[in-house]
Every structure is written in C-alpha cells, then in structure tokens.
XYZ file of N, CA, C and O in Angstrom:
332
model
N 88.739 77.729 94.097
C 90.084 78.239 94.079
C 90.844 77.797 95.300
O 90.320 77.136 96.178
N 92.086 78.178 95.401
C 92.922 77.808 96.527
C 92.633 78.643 97.758
O 93.201 78.411 98.802
N 91.752 79.611 97.657
C 91.393 80.455 98.784
C 90.217 79.884 99.571
O 89.663 80.544 100.422
N 89.828 78.636 99.299
C 88.708 77.943 99.959
C 87.352 78.556 99.629
O 86.390 78.347 100.333
N 87.282 79.349 98.586
C 86.018 79.890 98.100
C 85.609 79.138 96.846
O 86.448 78.706 96.070
N 84.317 79.035 96.631
C 83.812 78.416 95.406
C 84.018 79.362 94.237
O 83.886 80.574 94.380
N 84.336 78.810 93.091
C 84.513 79.585 91.865
C 83.590 79.007 90.805
O 83.189 77.851 90.876
N 83.273 79.795 89.781
C 82.423 79.342 88.686
C 83.208 79.461 87.387
O 83.739 80.525 87.075
N 83.266 78.361 86.653
C 83.969 78.314 85.372
C 82.959 78.031 84.275
O 81.986 77.321 84.477
N 83.226 78.570 83.092
C 82.417 78.306 81.909
C 83.287 77.530 80.933
O 84.363 77.990 80.558
N 82.859 76.347 80.547
C 83.575 75.519 79.590
C 82.897 75.669 78.243
O 81.725 75.321 78.084
N 83.626 76.201 77.279
C 83.098 76.367 75.928
C 83.678 75.265 75.052
O 84.891 75.144 74.927
N 82.812 74.464 74.466
C 83.239 73.393 73.578
C 82.809 73.753 72.162
O 81.624 73.885 71.885
N 83.781 73.943 71.290
C 83.510 74.332 69.913
C 83.829 73.161 68.993
O 84.865 72.510 69.140
N 82.972 72.912 68.060
C 83.081 71.732 67.201
C 84.407 71.667 66.438
O 85.044 70.634 66.378
N 84.841 72.774 65.857
C 86.026 72.747 65.001
C 87.301 73.256 65.661
O 88.387 72.965 65.197
N 87.179 74.023 66.730
C 88.379 74.650 67.293
C 88.679 74.246 68.731
O 89.382 74.952 69.437
N 88.152 73.136 69.181
C 88.457 72.670 70.527
C 87.602 73.313 71.589
O 86.454 73.650 71.364
N 88.200 73.496 72.757
C 87.442 74.042 73.876
C 88.293 75.045 74.642
O 89.507 75.103 74.490
N 87.622 75.828 75.475
C 88.318 76.781 76.333
C 87.589 76.841 77.671
O 86.397 76.573 77.754
N 88.338 77.189 78.704
C 87.777 77.316 80.046
C 87.910 78.766 80.470
O 88.976 79.377 80.333
N 86.823 79.334 80.978
C 86.804 80.732 81.390
C 86.335 80.816 82.835
O 85.263 80.312 83.175
N 87.138 81.434 83.688
C 86.730 81.718 85.060
C 85.866 82.962 85.004
O 86.336 84.034 84.609
N 84.584 82.850 85.360
C 83.683 83.991 85.159
C 83.701 84.990 86.307
O 83.184 86.088 86.165
N 84.276 84.630 87.428
C 84.352 85.560 88.542
C 85.731 85.446 89.180
O 86.096 84.388 89.665
N 86.482 86.528 89.145
C 87.839 86.506 89.691
C 87.923 87.412 90.915
O 88.627 88.407 90.918
N 87.179 87.063 91.938
C 87.190 87.834 93.178
C 87.650 86.929 94.311
O 87.755 85.715 94.158
N 87.889 87.522 95.467
C 88.228 86.747 96.657
C 86.980 86.227 97.355
O 87.063 85.542 98.357
N 85.814 86.563 96.816
C 84.539 86.167 97.418
C 84.166 84.744 97.004
O 84.799 84.131 96.148
N 83.104 84.266 97.587
C 82.561 82.954 97.273
C 81.491 83.122 96.196
O 80.569 83.914 96.362
N 81.628 82.411 95.083
C 80.615 82.414 94.021
C 80.022 81.019 93.930
O 80.769 80.038 93.851
N 78.698 80.922 93.919
C 78.055 79.615 93.996
C 76.672 79.642 93.349
O 76.166 80.699 93.002
N 76.054 78.485 93.221
C 74.677 78.317 92.745
C 74.438 78.906 91.350
O 73.450 79.598 91.129
N 75.309 78.609 90.410
C 75.165 79.133 89.052
C 73.995 78.483 88.326
O 73.777 77.284 88.429
N 73.235 79.314 87.594
C 72.077 78.854 86.832
C 72.105 79.548 85.465
O 72.151 80.779 85.395
N 72.073 78.756 84.379
C 72.023 79.326 83.034
C 70.638 79.881 82.745
O 69.630 79.299 83.139
N 70.593 81.002 82.013
C 69.332 81.536 81.517
C 68.802 80.643 80.408
O 69.545 79.833 79.841
N 67.526 80.763 80.059
C 66.906 79.881 79.065
C 67.597 79.898 77.697
O 67.682 78.871 77.039
N 68.117 81.038 77.270
C 68.761 81.131 75.954
C 70.262 80.861 76.031
O 70.931 80.794 75.011
N 70.806 80.725 77.241
C 72.218 80.435 77.411
C 73.136 81.643 77.418
O 74.338 81.502 77.584
N 72.598 82.849 77.247
C 73.442 84.044 77.214
C 73.854 84.490 78.613
O 74.952 85.014 78.797
N 72.999 84.288 79.591
C 73.254 84.784 80.937
C 73.414 83.644 81.932
O 72.778 82.601 81.799
N 74.248 83.894 82.946
C 74.399 82.970 84.064
C 74.151 83.768 85.334
O 74.811 84.783 85.576
N 73.178 83.348 86.123
C 72.930 83.970 87.420
C 73.694 83.166 88.468
O 73.774 81.942 88.384
N 74.255 83.863 89.450
C 74.952 83.175 90.527
C 74.910 84.031 91.784
O 74.625 85.226 91.732
N 75.179 83.394 92.917
C 75.217 84.109 94.186
C 76.668 84.360 94.575
O 77.540 83.531 94.315
N 76.918 85.514 95.182
C 78.255 85.852 95.646
C 78.158 86.708 96.903
O 77.210 87.481 97.060
N 79.138 86.552 97.778
C 79.184 87.366 98.992
C 80.271 88.437 98.881
O 81.003 88.704 99.816
N 80.340 89.083 97.747
C 81.325 90.143 97.502
C 81.074 91.330 98.425
O 79.965 91.832 98.512
N 82.101 91.776 99.085
C 82.007 92.975 99.896
C 81.305 92.811 101.233
O 81.225 93.751 101.998
N 80.773 91.645 101.526
C 80.063 91.430 102.791
C 79.904 89.924 103.003
O 80.284 89.125 102.169
N 79.314 89.569 104.116
C 79.024 88.161 104.384
C 77.642 87.772 103.874
O 77.157 86.692 104.160
N 77.009 88.666 103.148
C 75.664 88.429 102.634
C 75.755 88.078 101.156
O 76.460 88.732 100.393
N 75.027 87.032 100.758
C 75.004 86.622 99.355
C 73.928 87.383 98.594
O 72.789 87.479 99.044
N 74.316 87.936 97.454
C 73.390 88.574 96.543
C 73.532 87.936 95.169
O 74.463 87.172 94.920
N 72.608 88.247 94.279
C 72.586 87.636 92.948
C 73.299 88.535 91.944
O 73.068 89.747 91.904
N 74.149 87.915 91.147
C 74.885 88.582 90.085
C 74.548 87.906 88.763
O 74.197 86.724 88.730
N 74.672 88.652 87.681
C 74.407 88.131 86.339
C 75.675 88.282 85.505
O 76.254 89.374 85.442
N 76.088 87.190 84.865
C 77.231 87.195 83.961
C 76.714 87.035 82.541
O 75.927 86.138 82.259
N 77.132 87.930 81.645
C 76.741 87.891 80.236
C 77.819 87.136 79.466
O 78.971 87.595 79.392
N 77.489 85.987 78.897
C 78.470 85.155 78.209
C 78.918 85.745 76.878
O 79.926 85.304 76.323
N 78.207 86.729 76.352
C 78.603 87.352 75.084
C 79.544 88.538 75.296
O 80.525 88.704 74.594
N 79.239 89.378 76.286
C 80.079 90.555 76.546
C 81.133 90.292 77.620
O 82.012 91.125 77.824
N 80.998 89.169 78.337
C 81.881 88.780 79.437
C 81.844 89.783 80.585
O 82.803 89.959 81.318
N 80.705 90.452 80.747
C 80.539 91.423 81.824
C 79.620 90.861 82.909
O 78.794 89.991 82.653
N 79.782 91.394 84.113
C 78.989 90.957 85.268
C 78.344 92.172 85.914
O 78.967 93.224 86.029
N 77.073 92.027 86.321
C 76.439 93.100 87.080
C 75.676 92.517 88.255
O 75.258 91.369 88.243
N 75.525 93.321 89.286
C 74.821 92.903 90.494
C 73.328 93.130 90.306
O 72.899 94.232 89.956
N 72.530 92.084 90.547
C 71.089 92.162 90.372
C 70.386 92.560 91.666
O 69.448 93.340 91.644
N 70.812 92.014 92.796
C 70.185 92.335 94.078
C 71.211 92.975 95.007
O 72.414 92.750 94.877
N 70.728 93.764 95.957
C 71.563 94.380 96.991
C 70.742 94.382 98.271
O 70.214 95.410 98.680
N 70.623 93.226 98.871
C 69.731 93.037 100.009
C 70.502 92.841 101.313
O 71.706 92.606 101.307
N 69.789 92.896 102.419
C 70.386 92.696 103.739
C 70.380 91.238 104.162
O 70.959 90.891 105.185
N 69.704 90.384 103.381
C 69.635 88.960 103.669
C 70.125 88.200 102.449
O 70.120 88.725 101.338
N 70.527 86.959 102.644
C 71.048 86.154 101.543
C 69.999 85.904 100.469
O 68.846 85.591 100.764
N 70.429 86.071 99.212
C 69.599 85.754 98.039
C 70.402 84.837 97.117
O 71.587 85.110 96.862
N 69.757 83.784 96.626
C 70.372 82.836 95.708
C 69.462 82.651 94.502
O 68.240 82.624 94.651
N 70.037 82.499 93.305
C 69.177 82.272 92.131
C 68.550 80.894 92.189
O 69.199 79.926 92.583
N 67.272 80.816 91.831
C 66.574 79.549 91.861
C 66.272 79.032 90.472
O 66.105 77.847 90.257
N 66.193 79.916 89.516
C 65.868 79.544 88.154
C 65.439 80.775 87.376
O 65.470 81.881 87.896
N 65.068 80.570 86.144
C 64.650 81.650 85.267
C 63.224 81.417 84.813
O 62.769 80.288 84.723
N 62.528 82.490 84.506
C 61.207 82.362 83.891
C 61.293 82.996 82.508
O 62.118 83.862 82.247
N 60.460 82.517 81.624
C 60.480 83.046 80.254
C 59.515 84.171 80.093
O 58.573 84.340 80.672
C-alpha cells in the first residue's frame, strides 16, 4: 500500500466470469509471508498488528474472515502447512 507496509491480495480467476482482486487485510500494519493451505481454503500470513511483533493470522477464503493464530512476545512467521 501507499503507507509503506506490505499488503496481501488474492486474485481470483474464474473461467467464465473473469477475475477479481481482493485485498485480504485492510489494516495499517504490515502483512507479509502469505502461504496457502493445502486445500486452498486458508491463507496463513504474518502481521505486526497492534505491536512491532509479528504473529500469524489465518484468512478463510470462503468466509472472508481473519483470525489470529499466535499471540507471542517474539516474531512468528508461517513456514508452511502439514496435512
């Protein structure tokens, strides 16, 4: 974004109806290191919302909701998913 923070966008490409772009996090914080879940429903990412510490958040591509997964005193970034 123009606030010098990283943003995460989801590009949906549909065969018959074109495509759409969705900004998945609309905060003043930095969002980075996005990783898709194995089935494609979830996206894990790191954000420093509310502090200078990065924690992991999960975005649900079906409900368009986001929840915080970690609340730690040190930086945490998603590395991948396990099945």
